[in-house]
Each structure stands twice: as C-alpha cells, then as structure tokens.
Tab-separated table of C-alpha atoms in Angstrom:
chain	number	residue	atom	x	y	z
A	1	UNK	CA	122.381	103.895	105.203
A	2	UNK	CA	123.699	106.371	107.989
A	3	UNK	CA	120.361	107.031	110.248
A	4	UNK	CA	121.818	109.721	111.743
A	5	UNK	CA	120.940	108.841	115.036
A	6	UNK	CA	124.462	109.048	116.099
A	7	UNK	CA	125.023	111.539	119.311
A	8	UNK	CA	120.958	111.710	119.221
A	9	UNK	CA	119.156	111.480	123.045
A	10	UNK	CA	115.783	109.343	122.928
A	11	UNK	CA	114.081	108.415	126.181
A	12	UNK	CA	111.829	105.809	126.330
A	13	UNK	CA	109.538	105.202	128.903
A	14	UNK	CA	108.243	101.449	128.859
A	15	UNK	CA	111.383	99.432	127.633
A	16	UNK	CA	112.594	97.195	130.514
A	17	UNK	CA	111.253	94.382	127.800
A	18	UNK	CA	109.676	93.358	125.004
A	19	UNK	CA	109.244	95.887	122.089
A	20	UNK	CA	110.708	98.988	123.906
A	21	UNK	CA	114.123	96.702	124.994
A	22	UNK	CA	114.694	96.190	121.267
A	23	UNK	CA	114.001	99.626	120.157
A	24	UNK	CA	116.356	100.323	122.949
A	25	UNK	CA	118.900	97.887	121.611
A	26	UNK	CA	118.594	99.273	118.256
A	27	UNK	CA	118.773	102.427	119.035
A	28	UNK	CA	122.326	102.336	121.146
A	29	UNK	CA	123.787	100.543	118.229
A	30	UNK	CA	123.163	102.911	116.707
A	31	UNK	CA	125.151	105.397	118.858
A	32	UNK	CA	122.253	107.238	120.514
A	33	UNK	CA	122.485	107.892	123.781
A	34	UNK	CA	119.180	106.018	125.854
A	35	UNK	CA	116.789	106.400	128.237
A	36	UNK	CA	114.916	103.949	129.412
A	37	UNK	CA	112.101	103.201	132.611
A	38	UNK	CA	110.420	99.798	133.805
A	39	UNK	CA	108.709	98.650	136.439
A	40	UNK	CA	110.490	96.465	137.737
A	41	UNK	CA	114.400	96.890	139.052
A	42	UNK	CA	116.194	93.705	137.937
A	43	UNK	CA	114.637	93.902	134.397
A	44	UNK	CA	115.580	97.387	134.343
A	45	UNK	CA	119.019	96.480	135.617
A	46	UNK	CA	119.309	94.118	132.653
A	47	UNK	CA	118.619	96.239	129.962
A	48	UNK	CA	121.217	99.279	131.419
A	49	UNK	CA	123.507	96.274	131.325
A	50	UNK	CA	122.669	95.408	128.107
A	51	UNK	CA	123.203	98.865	126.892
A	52	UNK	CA	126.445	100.197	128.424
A	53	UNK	CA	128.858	97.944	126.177
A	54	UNK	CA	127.442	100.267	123.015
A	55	UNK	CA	129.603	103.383	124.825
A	56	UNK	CA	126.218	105.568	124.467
A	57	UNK	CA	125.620	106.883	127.552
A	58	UNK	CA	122.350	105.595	129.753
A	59	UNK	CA	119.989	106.775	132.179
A	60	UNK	CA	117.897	103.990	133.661
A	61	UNK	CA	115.325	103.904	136.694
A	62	UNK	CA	112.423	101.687	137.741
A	63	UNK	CA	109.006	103.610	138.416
A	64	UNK	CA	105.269	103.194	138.495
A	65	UNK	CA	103.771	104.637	135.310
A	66	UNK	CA	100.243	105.031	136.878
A	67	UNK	CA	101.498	107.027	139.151
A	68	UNK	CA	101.032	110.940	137.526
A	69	UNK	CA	104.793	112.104	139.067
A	70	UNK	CA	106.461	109.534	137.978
A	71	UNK	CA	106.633	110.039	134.042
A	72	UNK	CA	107.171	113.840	134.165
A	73	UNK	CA	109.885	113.425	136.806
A	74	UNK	CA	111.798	110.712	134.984
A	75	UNK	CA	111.229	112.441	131.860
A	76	UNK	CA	113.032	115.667	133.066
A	77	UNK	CA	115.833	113.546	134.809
A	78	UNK	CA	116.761	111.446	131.873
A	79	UNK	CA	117.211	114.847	129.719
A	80	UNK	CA	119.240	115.848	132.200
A	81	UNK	CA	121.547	113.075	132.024
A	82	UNK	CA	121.986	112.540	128.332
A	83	UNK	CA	121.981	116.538	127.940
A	84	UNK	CA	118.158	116.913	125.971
A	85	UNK	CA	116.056	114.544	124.319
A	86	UNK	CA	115.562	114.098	120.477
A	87	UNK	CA	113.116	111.352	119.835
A	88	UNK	CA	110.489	110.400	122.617
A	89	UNK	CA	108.738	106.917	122.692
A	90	UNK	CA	105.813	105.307	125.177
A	91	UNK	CA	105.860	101.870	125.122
A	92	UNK	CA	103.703	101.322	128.303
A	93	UNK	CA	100.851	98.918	127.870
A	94	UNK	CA	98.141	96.257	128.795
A	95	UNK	CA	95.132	94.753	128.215
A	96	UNK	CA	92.964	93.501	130.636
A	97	UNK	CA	90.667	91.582	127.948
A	98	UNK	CA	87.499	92.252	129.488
A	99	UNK	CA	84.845	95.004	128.913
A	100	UNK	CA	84.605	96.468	132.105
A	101	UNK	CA	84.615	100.180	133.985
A	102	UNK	CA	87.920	99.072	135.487
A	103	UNK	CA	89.555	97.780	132.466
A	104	UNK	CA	88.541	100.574	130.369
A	105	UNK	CA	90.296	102.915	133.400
A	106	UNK	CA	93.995	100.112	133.513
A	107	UNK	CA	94.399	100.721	130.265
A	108	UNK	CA	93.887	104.611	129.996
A	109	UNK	CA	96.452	104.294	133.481
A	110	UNK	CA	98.696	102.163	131.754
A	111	UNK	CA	98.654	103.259	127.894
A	112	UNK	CA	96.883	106.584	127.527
A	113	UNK	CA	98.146	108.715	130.620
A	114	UNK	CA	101.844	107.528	130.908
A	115	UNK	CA	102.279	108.832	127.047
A	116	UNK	CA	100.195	112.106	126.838
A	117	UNK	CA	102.605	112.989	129.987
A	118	UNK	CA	105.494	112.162	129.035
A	119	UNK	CA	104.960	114.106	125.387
A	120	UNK	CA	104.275	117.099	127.835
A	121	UNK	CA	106.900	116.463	129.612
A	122	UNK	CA	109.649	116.183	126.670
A	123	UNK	CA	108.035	119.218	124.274
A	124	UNK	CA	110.748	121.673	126.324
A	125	UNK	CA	113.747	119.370	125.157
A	126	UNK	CA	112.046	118.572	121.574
A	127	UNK	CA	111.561	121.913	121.004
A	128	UNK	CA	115.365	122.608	121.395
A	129	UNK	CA	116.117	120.077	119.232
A	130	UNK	CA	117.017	120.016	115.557
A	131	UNK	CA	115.216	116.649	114.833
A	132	UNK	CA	112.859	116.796	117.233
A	133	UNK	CA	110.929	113.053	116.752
A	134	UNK	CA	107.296	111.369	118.620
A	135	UNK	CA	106.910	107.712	118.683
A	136	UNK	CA	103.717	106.743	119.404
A	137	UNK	CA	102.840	103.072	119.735
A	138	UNK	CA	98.915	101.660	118.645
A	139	UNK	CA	98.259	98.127	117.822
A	140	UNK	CA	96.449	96.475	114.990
A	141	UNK	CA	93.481	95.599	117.104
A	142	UNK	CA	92.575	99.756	116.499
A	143	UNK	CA	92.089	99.261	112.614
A	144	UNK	CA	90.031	95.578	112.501
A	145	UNK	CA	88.103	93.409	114.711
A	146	UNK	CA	90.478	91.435	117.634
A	147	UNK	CA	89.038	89.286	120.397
A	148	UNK	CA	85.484	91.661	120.646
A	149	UNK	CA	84.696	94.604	122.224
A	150	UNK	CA	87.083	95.991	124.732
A	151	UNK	CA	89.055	98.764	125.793
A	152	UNK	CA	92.395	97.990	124.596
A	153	UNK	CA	91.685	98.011	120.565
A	154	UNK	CA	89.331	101.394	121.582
A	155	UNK	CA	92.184	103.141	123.239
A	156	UNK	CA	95.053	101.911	121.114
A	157	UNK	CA	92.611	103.685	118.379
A	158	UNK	CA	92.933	106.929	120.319
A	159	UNK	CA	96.242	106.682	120.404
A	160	UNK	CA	96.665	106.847	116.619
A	161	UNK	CA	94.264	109.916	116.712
A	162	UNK	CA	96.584	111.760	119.008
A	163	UNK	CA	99.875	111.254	117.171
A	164	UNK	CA	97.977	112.637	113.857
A	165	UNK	CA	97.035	115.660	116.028
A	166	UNK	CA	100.362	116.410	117.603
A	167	UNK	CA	101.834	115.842	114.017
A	168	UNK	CA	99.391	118.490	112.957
A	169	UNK	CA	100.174	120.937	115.764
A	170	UNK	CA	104.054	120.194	116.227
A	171	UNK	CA	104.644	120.479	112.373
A	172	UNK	CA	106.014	124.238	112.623
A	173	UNK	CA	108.355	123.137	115.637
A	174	UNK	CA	110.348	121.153	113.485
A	175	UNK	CA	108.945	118.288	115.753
A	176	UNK	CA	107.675	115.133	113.884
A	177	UNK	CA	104.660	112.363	115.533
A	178	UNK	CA	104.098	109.757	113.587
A	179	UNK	CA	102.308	106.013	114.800
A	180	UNK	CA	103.560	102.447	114.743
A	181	UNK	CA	101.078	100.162	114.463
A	182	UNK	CA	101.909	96.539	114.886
A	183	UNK	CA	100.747	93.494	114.629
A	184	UNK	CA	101.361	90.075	116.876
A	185	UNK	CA	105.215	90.625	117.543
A	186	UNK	CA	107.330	87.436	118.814
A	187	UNK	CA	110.092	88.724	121.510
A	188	UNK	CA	111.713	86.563	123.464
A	189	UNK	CA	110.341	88.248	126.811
A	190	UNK	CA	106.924	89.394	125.612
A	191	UNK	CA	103.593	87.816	125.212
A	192	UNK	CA	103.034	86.513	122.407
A	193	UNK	CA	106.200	83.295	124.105
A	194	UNK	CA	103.265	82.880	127.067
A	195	UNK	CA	100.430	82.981	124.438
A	196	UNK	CA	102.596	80.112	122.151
A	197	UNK	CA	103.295	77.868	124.658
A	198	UNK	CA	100.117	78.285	126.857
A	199	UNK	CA	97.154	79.121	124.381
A	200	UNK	CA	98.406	76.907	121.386
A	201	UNK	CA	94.623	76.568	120.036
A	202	UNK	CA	94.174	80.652	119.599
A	203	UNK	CA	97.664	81.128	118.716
A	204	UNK	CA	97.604	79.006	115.741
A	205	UNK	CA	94.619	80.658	114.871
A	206	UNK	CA	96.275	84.089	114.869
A	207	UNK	CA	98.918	82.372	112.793
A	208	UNK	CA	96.488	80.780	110.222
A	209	UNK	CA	95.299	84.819	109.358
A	210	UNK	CA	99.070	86.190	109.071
A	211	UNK	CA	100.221	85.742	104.857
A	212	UNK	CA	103.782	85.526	105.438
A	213	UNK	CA	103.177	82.517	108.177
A	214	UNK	CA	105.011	84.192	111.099
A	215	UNK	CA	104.421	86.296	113.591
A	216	UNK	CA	106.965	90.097	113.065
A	217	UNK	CA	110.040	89.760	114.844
A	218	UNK	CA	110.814	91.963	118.241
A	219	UNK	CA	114.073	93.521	116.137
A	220	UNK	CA	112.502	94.153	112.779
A	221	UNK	CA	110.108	96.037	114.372
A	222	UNK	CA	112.835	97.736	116.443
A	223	UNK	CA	114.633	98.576	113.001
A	224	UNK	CA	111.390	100.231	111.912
A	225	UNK	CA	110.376	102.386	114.705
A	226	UNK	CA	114.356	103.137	114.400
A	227	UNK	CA	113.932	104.285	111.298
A	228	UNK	CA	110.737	106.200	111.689
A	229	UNK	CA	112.599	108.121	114.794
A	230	UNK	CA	115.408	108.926	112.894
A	231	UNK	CA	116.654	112.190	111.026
A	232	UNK	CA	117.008	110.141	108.187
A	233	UNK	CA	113.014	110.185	108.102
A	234	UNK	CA	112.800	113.627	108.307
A	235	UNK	CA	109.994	114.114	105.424
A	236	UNK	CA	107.699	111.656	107.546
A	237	UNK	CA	104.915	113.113	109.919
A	238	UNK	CA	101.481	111.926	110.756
A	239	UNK	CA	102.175	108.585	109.228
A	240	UNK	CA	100.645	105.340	110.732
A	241	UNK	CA	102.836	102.611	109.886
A	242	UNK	CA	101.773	99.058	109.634
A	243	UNK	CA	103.616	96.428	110.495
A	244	UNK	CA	102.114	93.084	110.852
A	245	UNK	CA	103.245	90.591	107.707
A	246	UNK	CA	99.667	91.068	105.998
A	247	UNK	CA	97.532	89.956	108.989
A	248	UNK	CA	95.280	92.986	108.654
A	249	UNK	CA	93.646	92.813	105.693
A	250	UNK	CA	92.104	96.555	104.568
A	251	UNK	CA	93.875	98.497	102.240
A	252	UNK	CA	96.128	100.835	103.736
A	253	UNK	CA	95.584	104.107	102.573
C-alpha cells in the first residue's frame, strides 16, 4: 500500500529516542522529509545521522521543551527548512510517579505545554496544506487504573480530550487530530529496557496482564502512528487508537 507520505513534511518535536526515533525512522522511509528536536545533542546527532541515508531532507536541533520559546521557534524553523509541514507529532513526555504539586506541574511542562504549542505553532503550515495531519500521543494509563493516582495517567487523559476537540474544530480545514494511545512499548532506547532489566518483579507483572505475552514493539507502533498520519488515512479524525496487545481490558468503543 502507497501511504502517500512521499514528498510530505512532518516535524516532530520529542524524537531524539524511543517512540518518536521510530516514527521518525518510519516516516523517512517512507520518503517524507523530517523534523525532529531532543534534548540532548549527541542523541539528536544520531538520529539526523540515522535519517540522512533515506535522501529526505532533515532539520534537526537540540532544545529545552519547558522552555515556552523553544517549541514555537523550532516549529517555525523546521517548516522553513523542509518548505511547510504536513503532519505534526509531540512525543515529549515523563512521569514523575508521585502525586505531588510539582509532579502534577513536570508533566504539564513536559507533556501538556510542549504539544498545545507546537499545534499553535504548526496550524499556519497545516492550514496550507492539502493533508494537513495531528498526532497526538496519550498512554493507556488514561483509560484504566496504572500504578495509582498520579498526574501522568490524569494528563495523558487530557491529552486525548484535546485531540477530539481540535479534530472537532480543525475538521473544515481539511486538518485531521486523531490520538495514539499505547500501551507498554519495548524500544531499544526507552524505558520499558531499564524497567526489564532493573524492576524484573513489576515488569513481569505488567507482562502477566498483556494477552499476546509481549510487550508492542517500538516499530509496529511507528508503522501505526505512520499510518494514522498519512493521506492514505484521510477518512480518520477524532479517533483514539489503541495499541497495547490486549493489556487494557474495556471494550473499545
């Protein structure tokens, strides 16, 4: 199946690793041209490098996301290089584990802000475009119980509520939002390796509650989001995907 992502401009802020590098990979094999931001310069330098050999073209800088420049700026820059920007995806994201004042105000710094500026931020360039597409990135701990009360499954929650919103309000732009909502995903720099090796009594716990006995793989979900992104998806807004191999268990509808 042609995606038709081919020639497309997506700029994601977030993807120096983990999730957002693979979407990143995917995406350039597919021939669209890539944005990305990290924090930090070397990983940053790794994915551009990582990138280049596809022939896309890439724009790649290292930033602080918490700062409230930073994502607007970059944002506006990266259009600039690849000439406009099609799709937009945050992948920024922590979680503190803890129910506290500050925790609750890292992850709205971290997950919350970082995306609702960078949508601002990109609505010029998605308006322009013919497929304009939103990303948005929640987690499964916003649709059942995960590891108590704390901010992270409360805010990841909001985040679903604001991509059916935009969906709702970008609809006669011929801009589509639609939410990825995933479950434990197993990358090779992410998490989930610390969590395996260091935490082996709640990781095999998480494991026990997943039916298909594996934790989702950094590229399949990559493929998916791809796919979500892409004009080939067109028909697709205000959507909240699930992907997690069955380890949430409520219907989804």
């Amino acid at each position: 199946m042609d995606l038709g992502l081919k020639g497309m401009k997506a700029i994601l802020v977030g993807a120096n690793g983990g999730i957002g590098r693979k979407v990143a990979q995917t995406l350039a094999a597919e021939g669209c041209n890539v944005a990305i931001c990290g924090r930090t310069q070397d990983k940053v330098d790794k994915v551009e490098g990582e990138l280049k050999p596809t022939g896309v073209t890439v724009y790649a800088e290292a930033l602080d996301v918490t700062d409230p420049a930073t994502v607007p700026a970059f944002v506006t820059k990266a259009a600039d290089a690849l000439g406009g920007c099609d799709i937009f995806i945050s992948f920024t994201s922590v979680n503190p584990g803890e129910d506290t004042d500050e925790a609750w105000q890292t992850v709205l710094n971290v997950d919350i802000l970082p995306l609702r500026r960078g949508v601002e931020a990109a609505m010029p360039f998605l308006e322009a475009s013919d497929a304009g597409s939103i990303i948005c990135l929640s987690s499964t701990g916003a649709v059942e119980d995960f590891m108590g009360v704390q901010p992270y499954n409360a805010l990841k929650a909001a985040v679903s509520n604001y991509a059916s919103a935009l969906s709702q309000a970008l609809a006669a732009k011929g801009i589509r939002a639609n939410c990825i909502t995933p479950g434990p995903v197993m990358c090779e720099d992410g998490p989930w390796v610390h969590i395996k090796e260091n935490m082996t009594e709640f990781y095999d716990s998480i494991l026990a509650q997943i039916p298909t006995g594996r934790l989702t793989d950094g590229e399949e979900l990559a493929k998916t989001i791809a796919f979500v992104a892409s004009p080939a998806c067109k028909a697709m807004t205000g959507a909240n995907i699930v992907v997690d191999g069955g380890f949430t268990k409520r219907v989804q509808f």
